[in-house]
Amino acid sequence: MENMERRRFLGMTASGVAGAAGLTSLSGCGAGSGSGDVTLKLVAADYGDPGGNNSSETYWKSLADAFTKKNPGIQVEVTVHSWNVIGKKLNEMVESGNVPDMAQLDSYANWAAEGRLYKVSELLPIPAQAAFLVPLAEAGEVRRVQYGLPFVASTRLLFYNKSLFAKAGLDPDSPPKSWEDLKTAAKALKAAGVKIPYGLPLGPEEAQSEADMWMISNGGSYVDGVGNYTINSPRNIEAFTWLRDNLVAPGLTNPRPDRTNRQDLFDAFGRGEVGMLNGHPTLMPQADRHSVQYGTGKLPGKGGAADGTLGVADWMMAFKENGHRVECGKFLSFVYQEKNHYAFADRYDLMPVTIATTERMRRDPRHKELWRFLDRLNGAEFFPVGKVSWATINTELKTTIGKAALKGADPKAVLSGLQRKAEAADKKAER
């Protein structure tokens, strides 16, 4: 049986779930500060793309103003950071004692294990807790207690530029299905003068995601079925060795993938400079703004299209330090009201995390293109965010794992070094 650390989406429905109306009430939350004027501080990640005029700061300011209008005694100050730096910034804040009231990030378990976070049951009433998609809510648990509130989710598909495919003599309606197909297409794109046949973002922004997709495409993963790290498994080593020898060494990717960030390649895709890359839903509106004719397909696997894909969930959490439990609960309930949660998911073409909002997106024909990503949730594999050591290893992966794919690199040595650090971090977390 799969455990909490290596979760696969097994469905999109749950029984006994109250609707979004349950998110508007805070009865049963218990005592807290709850009196006088309070200013809550929230640190959040930016989902916008540079030059797109869609920074998340705009969304949060509007939401904070609307919340304060309904709750005059509570102000909300939001600081938005790019994904490149938010983890580092938040760690520095916590370590220096300048702890925010709430944060929205891609990990939470280390702070939960240190006793810094409120339990979800201390923030939201039962109907509000029950409104989340069950597997995502469970993925927010550390040692069977939920501390992380899922914020948005996404899955990954292979994107390709149809115009560049046609220019290279490739079928614009047939994405590559296997690694060999991918290599063949990349060679043809390079011969046709395409600047970056395959975009490989293994830089510090999101190296852990691109790396995991290559592992998944060969039946590998960061952890096994019982939650033990398997970073240097034979399947993972094989995936990076193939990537090194068949795409990176022949010059079919961007130079120095270990220094290339995802957003840089998304921007290049919008400029028509990238033939193929793995992407999430926010790449769609960016490509549309630049009139890029693109197609999508399943992740290419060793012997054919991969069965699984990467699923990513980001998390909201509330810190105890400032004692604003009741106020945090009120604001978080407001954030997850259907209209507010849907507004964010709609703005960035991401997948919502509550049942009611997901069903609404399924009914919205404007999001027909997003349905293909929703379909991939069934079977998607998520990072082991419930492991206390994950935040430490996630940071290490971002700066190190890209080196395993470089020309002349030793994938086994790089992955084994990460494995040793992961095992050491795991032991430390268990003390």
Tab-separated table of C-alpha atoms in Angstrom:
chain	number	residue	atom	x	y	z
A	1	MET	CA	0.000	0.000	0.000
A	2	GLU	CA	1.285	3.440	-0.886
A	3	ASN	CA	2.074	5.551	2.184
A	4	MET	CA	1.783	9.251	2.809
A	5	GLU	CA	5.218	10.053	1.411
A	6	ARG	CA	4.716	8.692	-2.083
A	7	ARG	CA	1.157	9.540	-2.973
A	8	ARG	CA	-0.625	8.903	-6.199
A	9	PHE	CA	-3.902	10.586	-7.020
A	10	LEU	CA	-6.548	7.879	-6.809
A	11	GLY	CA	-9.595	9.953	-7.583
A	12	MET	CA	-11.261	13.303	-7.686
A	13	THR	CA	-14.265	12.607	-5.463
A	14	ALA	CA	-14.911	12.199	-1.782
A	15	SER	CA	-17.921	11.281	0.293
A	16	GLY	CA	-19.447	13.375	3.026
A	17	VAL	CA	-18.032	16.664	1.757
A	18	ALA	CA	-19.674	19.971	2.572
A	19	GLY	CA	-19.644	22.497	-0.247
A	20	ALA	CA	-17.795	25.750	-0.447
A	21	ALA	CA	-20.343	27.279	1.888
A	22	GLY	CA	-18.504	25.566	4.704
A	23	LEU	CA	-15.535	27.805	4.059
A	24	THR	CA	-17.422	30.923	5.101
A	25	SER	CA	-17.934	29.919	8.721
A	26	LEU	CA	-15.449	29.816	11.549
A	27	SER	CA	-17.663	28.417	14.258
A	28	GLY	CA	-15.826	25.899	16.363
A	29	CYS	CA	-12.357	27.371	15.826
A	30	GLY	CA	-11.872	28.008	19.512
A	31	ALA	CA	-10.078	30.767	21.338
A	32	GLY	CA	-7.236	32.896	20.051
A	33	SER	CA	-6.213	36.540	19.966
A	34	GLY	CA	-9.329	37.608	18.053
A	35	SER	CA	-9.614	41.131	19.516
A	36	GLY	CA	-8.302	44.551	18.631
A	37	ASP	CA	-6.613	45.648	15.413
A	38	VAL	CA	-4.237	43.075	13.954
A	39	THR	CA	-1.947	43.143	10.929
A	40	LEU	CA	-1.293	39.740	9.438
A	41	LYS	CA	1.828	39.203	7.373
A	42	LEU	CA	1.711	36.764	4.481
A	43	VAL	CA	4.669	35.692	2.327
A	44	ALA	CA	3.569	34.274	-1.031
A	45	ALA	CA	5.104	33.016	-4.255
A	46	ASP	CA	4.685	34.747	-7.601
A	47	TYR	CA	2.918	32.713	-10.269
A	48	GLY	CA	3.063	35.443	-12.891
A	49	ASP	CA	5.529	35.535	-15.748
A	50	PRO	CA	7.894	38.460	-16.342
A	51	GLY	CA	6.440	40.993	-18.758
A	52	GLY	CA	3.001	39.440	-18.586
A	53	ASN	CA	1.472	42.007	-16.229
A	54	ASN	CA	0.036	39.207	-14.126
A	55	SER	CA	2.064	39.227	-10.938
A	56	SER	CA	0.415	37.436	-8.030
A	57	GLU	CA	0.885	40.638	-6.048
A	58	THR	CA	-2.141	42.105	-7.849
A	59	TYR	CA	-4.340	39.189	-6.847
A	60	TRP	CA	-3.263	39.231	-3.208
A	61	LYS	CA	-3.667	42.994	-2.820
A	62	SER	CA	-7.199	42.844	-4.182
A	63	LEU	CA	-8.060	39.877	-1.972
A	64	ALA	CA	-6.524	41.469	1.136
A	65	ASP	CA	-8.464	44.698	0.545
A	66	ALA	CA	-11.722	42.784	0.106
A	67	PHE	CA	-11.044	40.800	3.284
A	68	THR	CA	-10.300	43.899	5.373
A	69	LYS	CA	-13.469	45.534	4.092
A	70	LYS	CA	-15.418	42.639	5.610
A	71	ASN	CA	-13.135	42.387	8.670
A	72	PRO	CA	-12.166	46.000	9.524
A	73	GLY	CA	-10.018	45.007	12.491
A	74	ILE	CA	-7.673	42.826	10.439
A	75	GLN	CA	-5.185	44.168	7.908
A	76	VAL	CA	-3.191	41.836	5.658
A	77	GLU	CA	0.252	42.745	4.354
A	78	VAL	CA	1.433	40.493	1.538
A	79	THR	CA	5.021	40.154	0.335
A	80	VAL	CA	5.423	38.316	-2.963
A	81	HIS	CA	8.711	36.692	-4.000
A	82	SER	CA	9.704	34.786	-7.123
A	83	TRP	CA	10.037	31.028	-6.893
A	84	ASN	CA	13.790	31.476	-7.293
A	85	VAL	CA	14.186	33.048	-3.874
A	86	ILE	CA	11.070	32.548	-1.774
A	87	GLY	CA	12.341	29.438	0.023
A	88	LYS	CA	15.569	31.161	0.983
A	89	LYS	CA	13.775	34.369	2.012
A	90	LEU	CA	11.274	32.553	4.194
A	91	ASN	CA	13.964	30.439	5.852
A	92	GLU	CA	15.915	33.592	6.663
A	93	MET	CA	12.818	35.221	8.145
A	94	VAL	CA	12.046	32.249	10.368
A	95	GLU	CA	15.653	31.820	11.499
A	96	SER	CA	15.988	35.523	12.347
A	97	GLY	CA	12.778	35.559	14.374
A	98	ASN	CA	10.912	37.721	11.838
A	99	VAL	CA	8.291	35.024	11.361
A	100	PRO	CA	5.269	35.840	9.170
A	101	ASP	CA	1.776	34.836	10.207
A	102	MET	CA	1.207	32.836	7.043
A	103	ALA	CA	3.203	31.597	4.084
A	104	GLN	CA	2.441	30.021	0.739
A	105	LEU	CA	5.248	27.751	-0.445
A	106	ASP	CA	6.034	24.302	-1.856
A	107	SER	CA	6.935	22.674	1.486
A	108	TYR	CA	5.889	22.853	5.115
A	109	ALA	CA	6.866	19.653	6.965
A	110	ASN	CA	10.089	20.889	8.550
A	111	TRP	CA	8.311	23.735	10.340
A	112	ALA	CA	5.463	21.426	11.349
A	113	ALA	CA	7.960	19.018	12.925
A	114	GLU	CA	9.512	21.913	14.850
A	115	GLY	CA	6.109	22.778	16.325
A	116	ARG	CA	5.940	26.155	14.581
A	117	LEU	CA	2.707	25.645	12.632
A	118	TYR	CA	-0.929	25.569	13.620
A	119	LYS	CA	-2.789	22.376	12.884
A	120	VAL	CA	-5.413	22.808	10.186
A	121	SER	CA	-8.002	21.721	12.752
A	122	GLU	CA	-6.995	24.750	14.841
A	123	LEU	CA	-7.638	27.094	11.907
A	124	LEU	CA	-10.685	25.857	10.005
A	125	PRO	CA	-14.018	24.339	11.022
A	126	ILE	CA	-14.745	20.762	9.986
A	127	PRO	CA	-16.865	21.645	6.893
A	128	ALA	CA	-14.007	23.785	5.573
A	129	GLN	CA	-11.462	21.025	6.206
A	130	ALA	CA	-13.688	18.538	4.374
A	131	ALA	CA	-13.966	20.741	1.282
A	132	PHE	CA	-10.468	19.855	0.035
A	133	LEU	CA	-9.705	17.051	-2.383
A	134	VAL	CA	-8.991	14.174	-0.023
A	135	PRO	CA	-5.607	12.961	-1.323
A	136	LEU	CA	-4.229	16.500	-1.328
A	137	ALA	CA	-5.480	17.153	2.179
A	138	GLU	CA	-3.808	13.924	3.305
A	139	ALA	CA	-0.576	14.969	1.586
A	140	GLY	CA	-0.616	17.969	3.910
A	141	GLU	CA	-0.099	15.681	6.909
A	142	VAL	CA	2.978	15.110	9.005
A	143	ARG	CA	2.741	12.047	11.249
A	144	ARG	CA	-0.998	11.821	10.520
A	145	VAL	CA	-1.759	15.429	11.513
A	146	GLN	CA	-2.593	17.990	8.830
A	147	TYR	CA	-0.558	21.204	8.907
A	148	GLY	CA	-0.392	22.092	5.223
A	149	LEU	CA	-3.363	23.465	3.318
A	150	PRO	CA	-3.116	22.681	-0.403
A	151	PHE	CA	-3.256	25.922	-2.370
A	152	VAL	CA	-3.161	25.016	-6.055
A	153	ALA	CA	-2.047	21.951	-7.983
A	154	SER	CA	-0.695	21.196	-11.421
A	155	THR	CA	0.420	18.293	-13.540
A	156	ARG	CA	2.995	18.220	-16.327
A	157	LEU	CA	2.786	17.503	-20.038
A	158	LEU	CA	5.250	17.694	-22.899
A	159	PHE	CA	4.751	20.918	-24.889
A	160	TYR	CA	6.004	21.243	-28.441
A	161	ASN	CA	5.985	24.012	-31.038
A	162	LYS	CA	3.897	22.825	-33.987
A	163	SER	CA	5.341	25.411	-36.374
A	164	LEU	CA	8.893	24.343	-35.599
A	165	PHE	CA	7.894	20.690	-35.984
A	166	ALA	CA	6.523	21.409	-39.455
A	167	LYS	CA	9.670	23.366	-40.346
A	168	ALA	CA	11.764	20.347	-39.315
A	169	GLY	CA	9.673	17.929	-41.371
A	170	LEU	CA	8.022	16.411	-38.300
A	171	ASP	CA	4.310	15.660	-37.955
A	172	PRO	CA	2.889	18.678	-36.060
A	173	ASP	CA	0.053	16.533	-34.738
A	174	SER	CA	2.233	13.739	-33.358
A	175	PRO	CA	4.276	14.475	-30.218
A	176	PRO	CA	7.166	12.119	-29.417
A	177	LYS	CA	6.107	9.166	-27.301
A	178	SER	CA	9.411	7.548	-26.350
A	179	TRP	CA	12.906	8.728	-25.483
A	180	GLU	CA	14.084	7.632	-28.920
A	181	ASP	CA	11.249	9.603	-30.539
A	182	LEU	CA	12.315	12.611	-28.496
A	183	LYS	CA	15.931	12.279	-29.626
A	184	THR	CA	14.904	11.879	-33.270
A	185	ALA	CA	12.701	14.966	-33.095
A	186	ALA	CA	15.430	16.968	-31.343
A	187	LYS	CA	17.938	16.071	-34.055
A	188	ALA	CA	15.525	17.145	-36.787
A	189	LEU	CA	14.795	20.422	-34.994
A	190	LYS	CA	18.491	21.168	-34.624
A	191	ALA	CA	19.099	20.429	-38.308
A	192	ALA	CA	16.288	22.889	-39.126
A	193	GLY	CA	18.075	25.621	-37.189
A	194	VAL	CA	15.984	25.601	-34.014
A	195	LYS	CA	17.973	27.287	-31.239
A	196	ILE	CA	16.909	24.914	-28.443
A	197	PRO	CA	15.507	21.603	-29.683
A	198	TYR	CA	14.671	20.408	-26.159
A	199	GLY	CA	14.453	22.807	-23.225
A	200	LEU	CA	16.020	21.265	-20.113
A	201	PRO	CA	15.571	23.458	-16.987
A	202	LEU	CA	17.810	21.927	-14.351
A	203	GLY	CA	18.728	25.257	-12.777
A	204	PRO	CA	17.864	26.332	-9.225
A	205	GLU	CA	14.306	27.464	-9.917
A	206	GLU	CA	12.815	24.001	-10.321
A	207	ALA	CA	15.485	21.405	-11.062
A	208	GLN	CA	13.764	18.965	-8.719
A	209	SER	CA	10.686	18.909	-10.974
A	210	GLU	CA	12.417	18.348	-14.314
A	211	ALA	CA	14.600	15.699	-12.706
A	212	ASP	CA	11.595	13.911	-11.230
A	213	MET	CA	9.855	13.831	-14.613
A	214	TRP	CA	12.828	12.012	-16.125
A	215	MET	CA	12.828	9.593	-13.196
A	216	ILE	CA	9.085	8.971	-13.541
A	217	SER	CA	9.451	8.415	-17.285
A	218	ASN	CA	11.715	5.454	-16.472
A	219	GLY	CA	9.608	4.098	-13.620
A	220	GLY	CA	11.765	5.749	-10.952
A	221	SER	CA	11.103	8.229	-8.158
A	222	TYR	CA	12.691	10.103	-5.269
A	223	VAL	CA	11.194	7.614	-2.775
A	224	ASP	CA	9.920	4.056	-2.771
A	225	GLY	CA	6.516	2.771	-1.730
A	226	VAL	CA	7.289	3.027	1.973
A	227	GLY	CA	8.876	6.460	1.835
A	228	ASN	CA	12.581	5.589	1.748
A	229	TYR	CA	14.751	7.772	-0.478
A	230	THR	CA	15.757	6.107	-3.769
A	231	ILE	CA	17.520	8.997	-5.496
A	232	ASN	CA	20.379	6.800	-6.755
A	233	SER	CA	18.230	3.863	-7.853
A	234	PRO	CA	19.310	2.053	-11.048
A	235	ARG	CA	16.289	3.453	-12.906
A	236	ASN	CA	17.150	7.032	-11.955
A	237	ILE	CA	20.809	6.591	-12.869
A	238	GLU	CA	19.752	5.109	-16.215
A	239	ALA	CA	17.474	8.089	-16.930
A	240	PHE	CA	20.206	10.651	-16.285
A	241	THR	CA	22.782	8.658	-18.193
A	242	TRP	CA	20.500	8.537	-21.237
A	243	LEU	CA	19.750	12.244	-20.897
A	244	ARG	CA	23.459	13.080	-20.694
A	245	ASP	CA	24.495	10.933	-23.655
A	246	ASN	CA	21.545	11.476	-25.991
A	247	LEU	CA	20.418	15.056	-25.487
A	248	VAL	CA	22.938	17.129	-23.533
A	249	ALA	CA	26.250	15.871	-24.968
A	250	PRO	CA	25.097	16.133	-28.622
A	251	GLY	CA	23.999	19.731	-28.041
A	252	LEU	CA	20.267	19.130	-28.394
A	253	THR	CA	19.390	21.140	-25.258
A	254	ASN	CA	20.104	24.613	-23.945
A	255	PRO	CA	23.741	25.155	-22.880
A	256	ARG	CA	24.468	24.395	-19.209
A	257	PRO	CA	21.081	22.975	-18.212
A	258	ASP	CA	22.201	23.087	-14.564
A	259	ARG	CA	22.185	26.896	-14.753
A	260	THR	CA	18.982	27.290	-16.763
A	261	ASN	CA	15.746	28.125	-14.972
A	262	ARG	CA	12.286	27.048	-16.033
A	263	GLN	CA	10.998	30.580	-16.607
A	264	ASP	CA	13.912	31.353	-18.927
A	265	LEU	CA	12.871	28.449	-21.138
A	266	PHE	CA	9.173	29.315	-20.891
A	267	ASP	CA	10.090	32.792	-22.157
A	268	ALA	CA	12.197	31.289	-24.945
A	269	PHE	CA	9.285	28.995	-25.884
A	270	GLY	CA	7.139	32.105	-26.209
A	271	ARG	CA	9.734	33.594	-28.557
A	272	GLY	CA	9.635	30.504	-30.761
A	273	GLU	CA	13.154	29.403	-29.833
A	274	VAL	CA	12.330	26.069	-28.144
A	275	GLY	CA	11.050	22.998	-29.951
A	276	MET	CA	9.984	20.907	-26.946
A	277	LEU	CA	9.935	21.110	-23.160
A	278	ASN	CA	8.004	19.795	-20.197
A	279	GLY	CA	5.527	22.353	-18.933
A	280	HIS	CA	2.650	23.026	-16.602
A	281	PRO	CA	-0.640	24.848	-17.326
A	282	THR	CA	0.682	28.402	-16.876
A	283	LEU	CA	2.741	27.945	-20.050
A	284	MET	CA	-0.474	27.911	-22.090
A	285	PRO	CA	-1.502	31.563	-21.613
A	286	GLN	CA	2.101	32.671	-22.020
A	287	ALA	CA	2.330	30.836	-25.351
A	288	ASP	CA	-1.058	32.179	-26.401
A	289	ARG	CA	0.025	35.771	-25.789
A	290	HIS	CA	2.862	35.220	-28.240
A	291	SER	CA	0.653	33.361	-30.753
A	292	VAL	CA	2.732	30.182	-30.486
A	293	GLN	CA	1.046	27.215	-32.104
A	294	TYR	CA	1.692	24.414	-29.651
A	295	GLY	CA	0.610	20.892	-28.909
A	296	THR	CA	0.888	18.717	-25.820
A	297	GLY	CA	1.438	15.043	-25.105
A	298	LYS	CA	2.253	12.637	-22.307
A	299	LEU	CA	5.811	12.552	-20.988
A	300	PRO	CA	7.958	10.440	-23.300
A	301	GLY	CA	9.146	7.278	-21.548
A	302	LYS	CA	11.899	4.785	-22.149
A	303	GLY	CA	9.713	2.431	-24.172
A	304	GLY	CA	6.757	4.665	-24.979
A	305	ALA	CA	4.554	7.324	-23.439
A	306	ALA	CA	4.922	7.320	-19.651
A	307	ASP	CA	1.940	6.132	-17.625
A	308	GLY	CA	2.512	8.666	-14.891
A	309	THR	CA	3.485	12.283	-14.629
A	310	LEU	CA	4.577	14.770	-12.034
A	311	GLY	CA	1.926	16.366	-9.866
A	312	VAL	CA	2.823	19.419	-7.821
A	313	ALA	CA	0.874	21.026	-5.009
A	314	ASP	CA	1.781	24.230	-3.250
A	315	TRP	CA	0.854	24.856	0.355
A	316	MET	CA	-0.535	27.455	2.719
A	317	MET	CA	0.514	27.352	6.355
A	318	ALA	CA	0.049	29.476	9.453
A	319	PHE	CA	2.815	30.077	12.004
A	320	LYS	CA	2.181	30.150	15.757
A	321	GLU	CA	4.816	32.725	16.723
A	322	ASN	CA	2.607	35.808	16.590
A	323	GLY	CA	-0.415	34.173	18.211
A	324	HIS	CA	-2.892	35.217	15.509
A	325	ARG	CA	-4.651	31.905	15.176
A	326	VAL	CA	-8.218	33.191	14.933
A	327	GLU	CA	-7.306	35.964	12.490
A	328	CYS	CA	-5.313	33.555	10.321
A	329	GLY	CA	-8.262	31.174	10.307
A	330	LYS	CA	-10.607	33.932	9.194
A	331	PHE	CA	-8.328	34.975	6.372
A	332	LEU	CA	-7.666	31.429	5.191
A	333	SER	CA	-11.381	30.691	5.173
A	334	PHE	CA	-11.792	33.774	2.983
A	335	VAL	CA	-8.981	32.652	0.661
A	336	TYR	CA	-10.658	29.303	0.061
A	337	GLN	CA	-14.162	30.598	-0.565
A	338	GLU	CA	-15.122	29.286	-3.986
A	339	LYS	CA	-15.145	32.627	-5.791
A	340	ASN	CA	-11.760	33.644	-4.369
A	341	HIS	CA	-10.043	30.302	-4.889
A	342	TYR	CA	-11.474	30.026	-8.390
A	343	ALA	CA	-10.269	33.535	-9.233
A	344	PHE	CA	-6.651	32.490	-8.592
A	345	ALA	CA	-6.894	29.168	-10.414
A	346	ASP	CA	-8.654	30.874	-13.306
A	347	ARG	CA	-6.070	33.660	-13.484
A	348	TYR	CA	-3.092	31.293	-13.780
A	349	ASP	CA	-4.697	28.246	-15.423
A	350	LEU	CA	-3.886	26.107	-12.407
A	351	MET	CA	-5.915	23.357	-10.833
A	352	PRO	CA	-7.928	24.208	-7.742
A	353	VAL	CA	-7.755	22.032	-4.651
A	354	THR	CA	-11.318	22.053	-3.365
A	355	ILE	CA	-13.984	19.738	-4.733
A	356	ALA	CA	-16.529	22.452	-5.486
A	357	THR	CA	-14.020	24.645	-7.309
A	358	THR	CA	-12.662	21.707	-9.305
A	359	GLU	CA	-16.175	20.786	-10.408
A	360	ARG	CA	-16.741	24.403	-11.433
A	361	MET	CA	-13.612	24.355	-13.586
A	362	ARG	CA	-14.799	21.131	-15.214
A	363	ARG	CA	-18.001	22.937	-16.217
A	364	ASP	CA	-16.252	26.033	-17.560
A	365	PRO	CA	-15.686	25.719	-21.339
A	366	ARG	CA	-13.104	28.499	-21.138
A	367	HIS	CA	-10.858	25.987	-19.393
A	368	LYS	CA	-11.295	23.175	-21.885
A	369	GLU	CA	-7.551	23.228	-22.561
A	370	LEU	CA	-6.910	22.709	-18.851
A	371	TRP	CA	-9.024	19.585	-18.687
A	372	ARG	CA	-6.162	17.558	-20.200
A	373	PHE	CA	-4.089	18.442	-17.118
A	374	LEU	CA	-6.963	17.588	-14.792
A	375	ASP	CA	-7.180	14.214	-16.522
A	376	ARG	CA	-3.545	13.532	-15.631
A	377	LEU	CA	-4.163	13.988	-11.913
A	378	ASN	CA	-5.240	10.361	-11.807
A	379	GLY	CA	-1.890	8.625	-11.477
A	380	ALA	CA	0.226	11.737	-10.931
A	381	GLU	CA	3.075	11.383	-8.469
A	382	PHE	CA	3.744	14.134	-5.953
A	383	PHE	CA	6.882	15.136	-4.107
A	384	PRO	CA	7.260	13.528	-0.652
A	385	VAL	CA	6.328	16.773	1.083
A	386	GLY	CA	5.177	14.951	4.205
A	387	LYS	CA	8.759	13.914	4.955
A	388	VAL	CA	10.298	16.292	7.459
A	389	SER	CA	13.613	16.083	5.619
A	390	TRP	CA	12.105	17.038	2.259
A	391	ALA	CA	12.612	20.802	2.555
A	392	THR	CA	16.337	20.284	3.149
A	393	ILE	CA	16.718	17.812	0.305
A	394	ASN	CA	14.554	19.876	-2.024
A	395	THR	CA	16.967	22.791	-1.622
A	396	GLU	CA	19.934	20.508	-2.258
A	397	LEU	CA	18.301	19.018	-5.357
A	398	LYS	CA	17.731	22.454	-6.866
A	399	THR	CA	21.416	23.304	-6.773
A	400	THR	CA	22.987	19.902	-7.385
A	401	ILE	CA	20.964	17.401	-9.395
A	402	GLY	CA	21.361	19.276	-12.683
A	403	LYS	CA	25.062	18.424	-12.663
A	404	ALA	CA	24.166	14.743	-13.187
A	405	ALA	CA	23.093	15.456	-16.778
A	406	LEU	CA	26.124	17.471	-17.896
A	407	LYS	CA	28.461	16.223	-20.584
A	408	GLY	CA	31.269	14.294	-18.898
A	409	ALA	CA	29.397	14.024	-15.591
A	410	ASP	CA	29.020	10.848	-13.550
A	411	PRO	CA	25.270	10.516	-12.863
A	412	LYS	CA	25.805	7.679	-10.391
A	413	ALA	CA	28.240	9.749	-8.329
A	414	VAL	CA	26.008	12.838	-8.291
A	415	LEU	CA	22.852	10.916	-7.411
A	416	SER	CA	24.649	8.814	-4.795
A	417	GLY	CA	25.947	11.987	-3.143
A	418	LEU	CA	22.393	13.294	-2.952
A	419	GLN	CA	21.211	9.936	-1.620
A	420	ARG	CA	23.716	10.069	1.246
A	421	LYS	CA	22.623	13.587	2.156
A	422	ALA	CA	18.963	12.571	1.999
A	423	GLU	CA	19.492	9.581	4.272
A	424	ALA	CA	21.456	11.713	6.746
A	425	ALA	CA	18.731	14.373	6.745
A	426	ASP	CA	16.115	11.669	7.275
A	427	LYS	CA	17.942	10.284	10.302
A	428	LYS	CA	18.353	13.771	11.754
A	429	ALA	CA	14.644	14.475	11.274
A	430	GLU	CA	13.704	11.330	13.155
A	431	ARG	CA	15.623	12.288	16.299
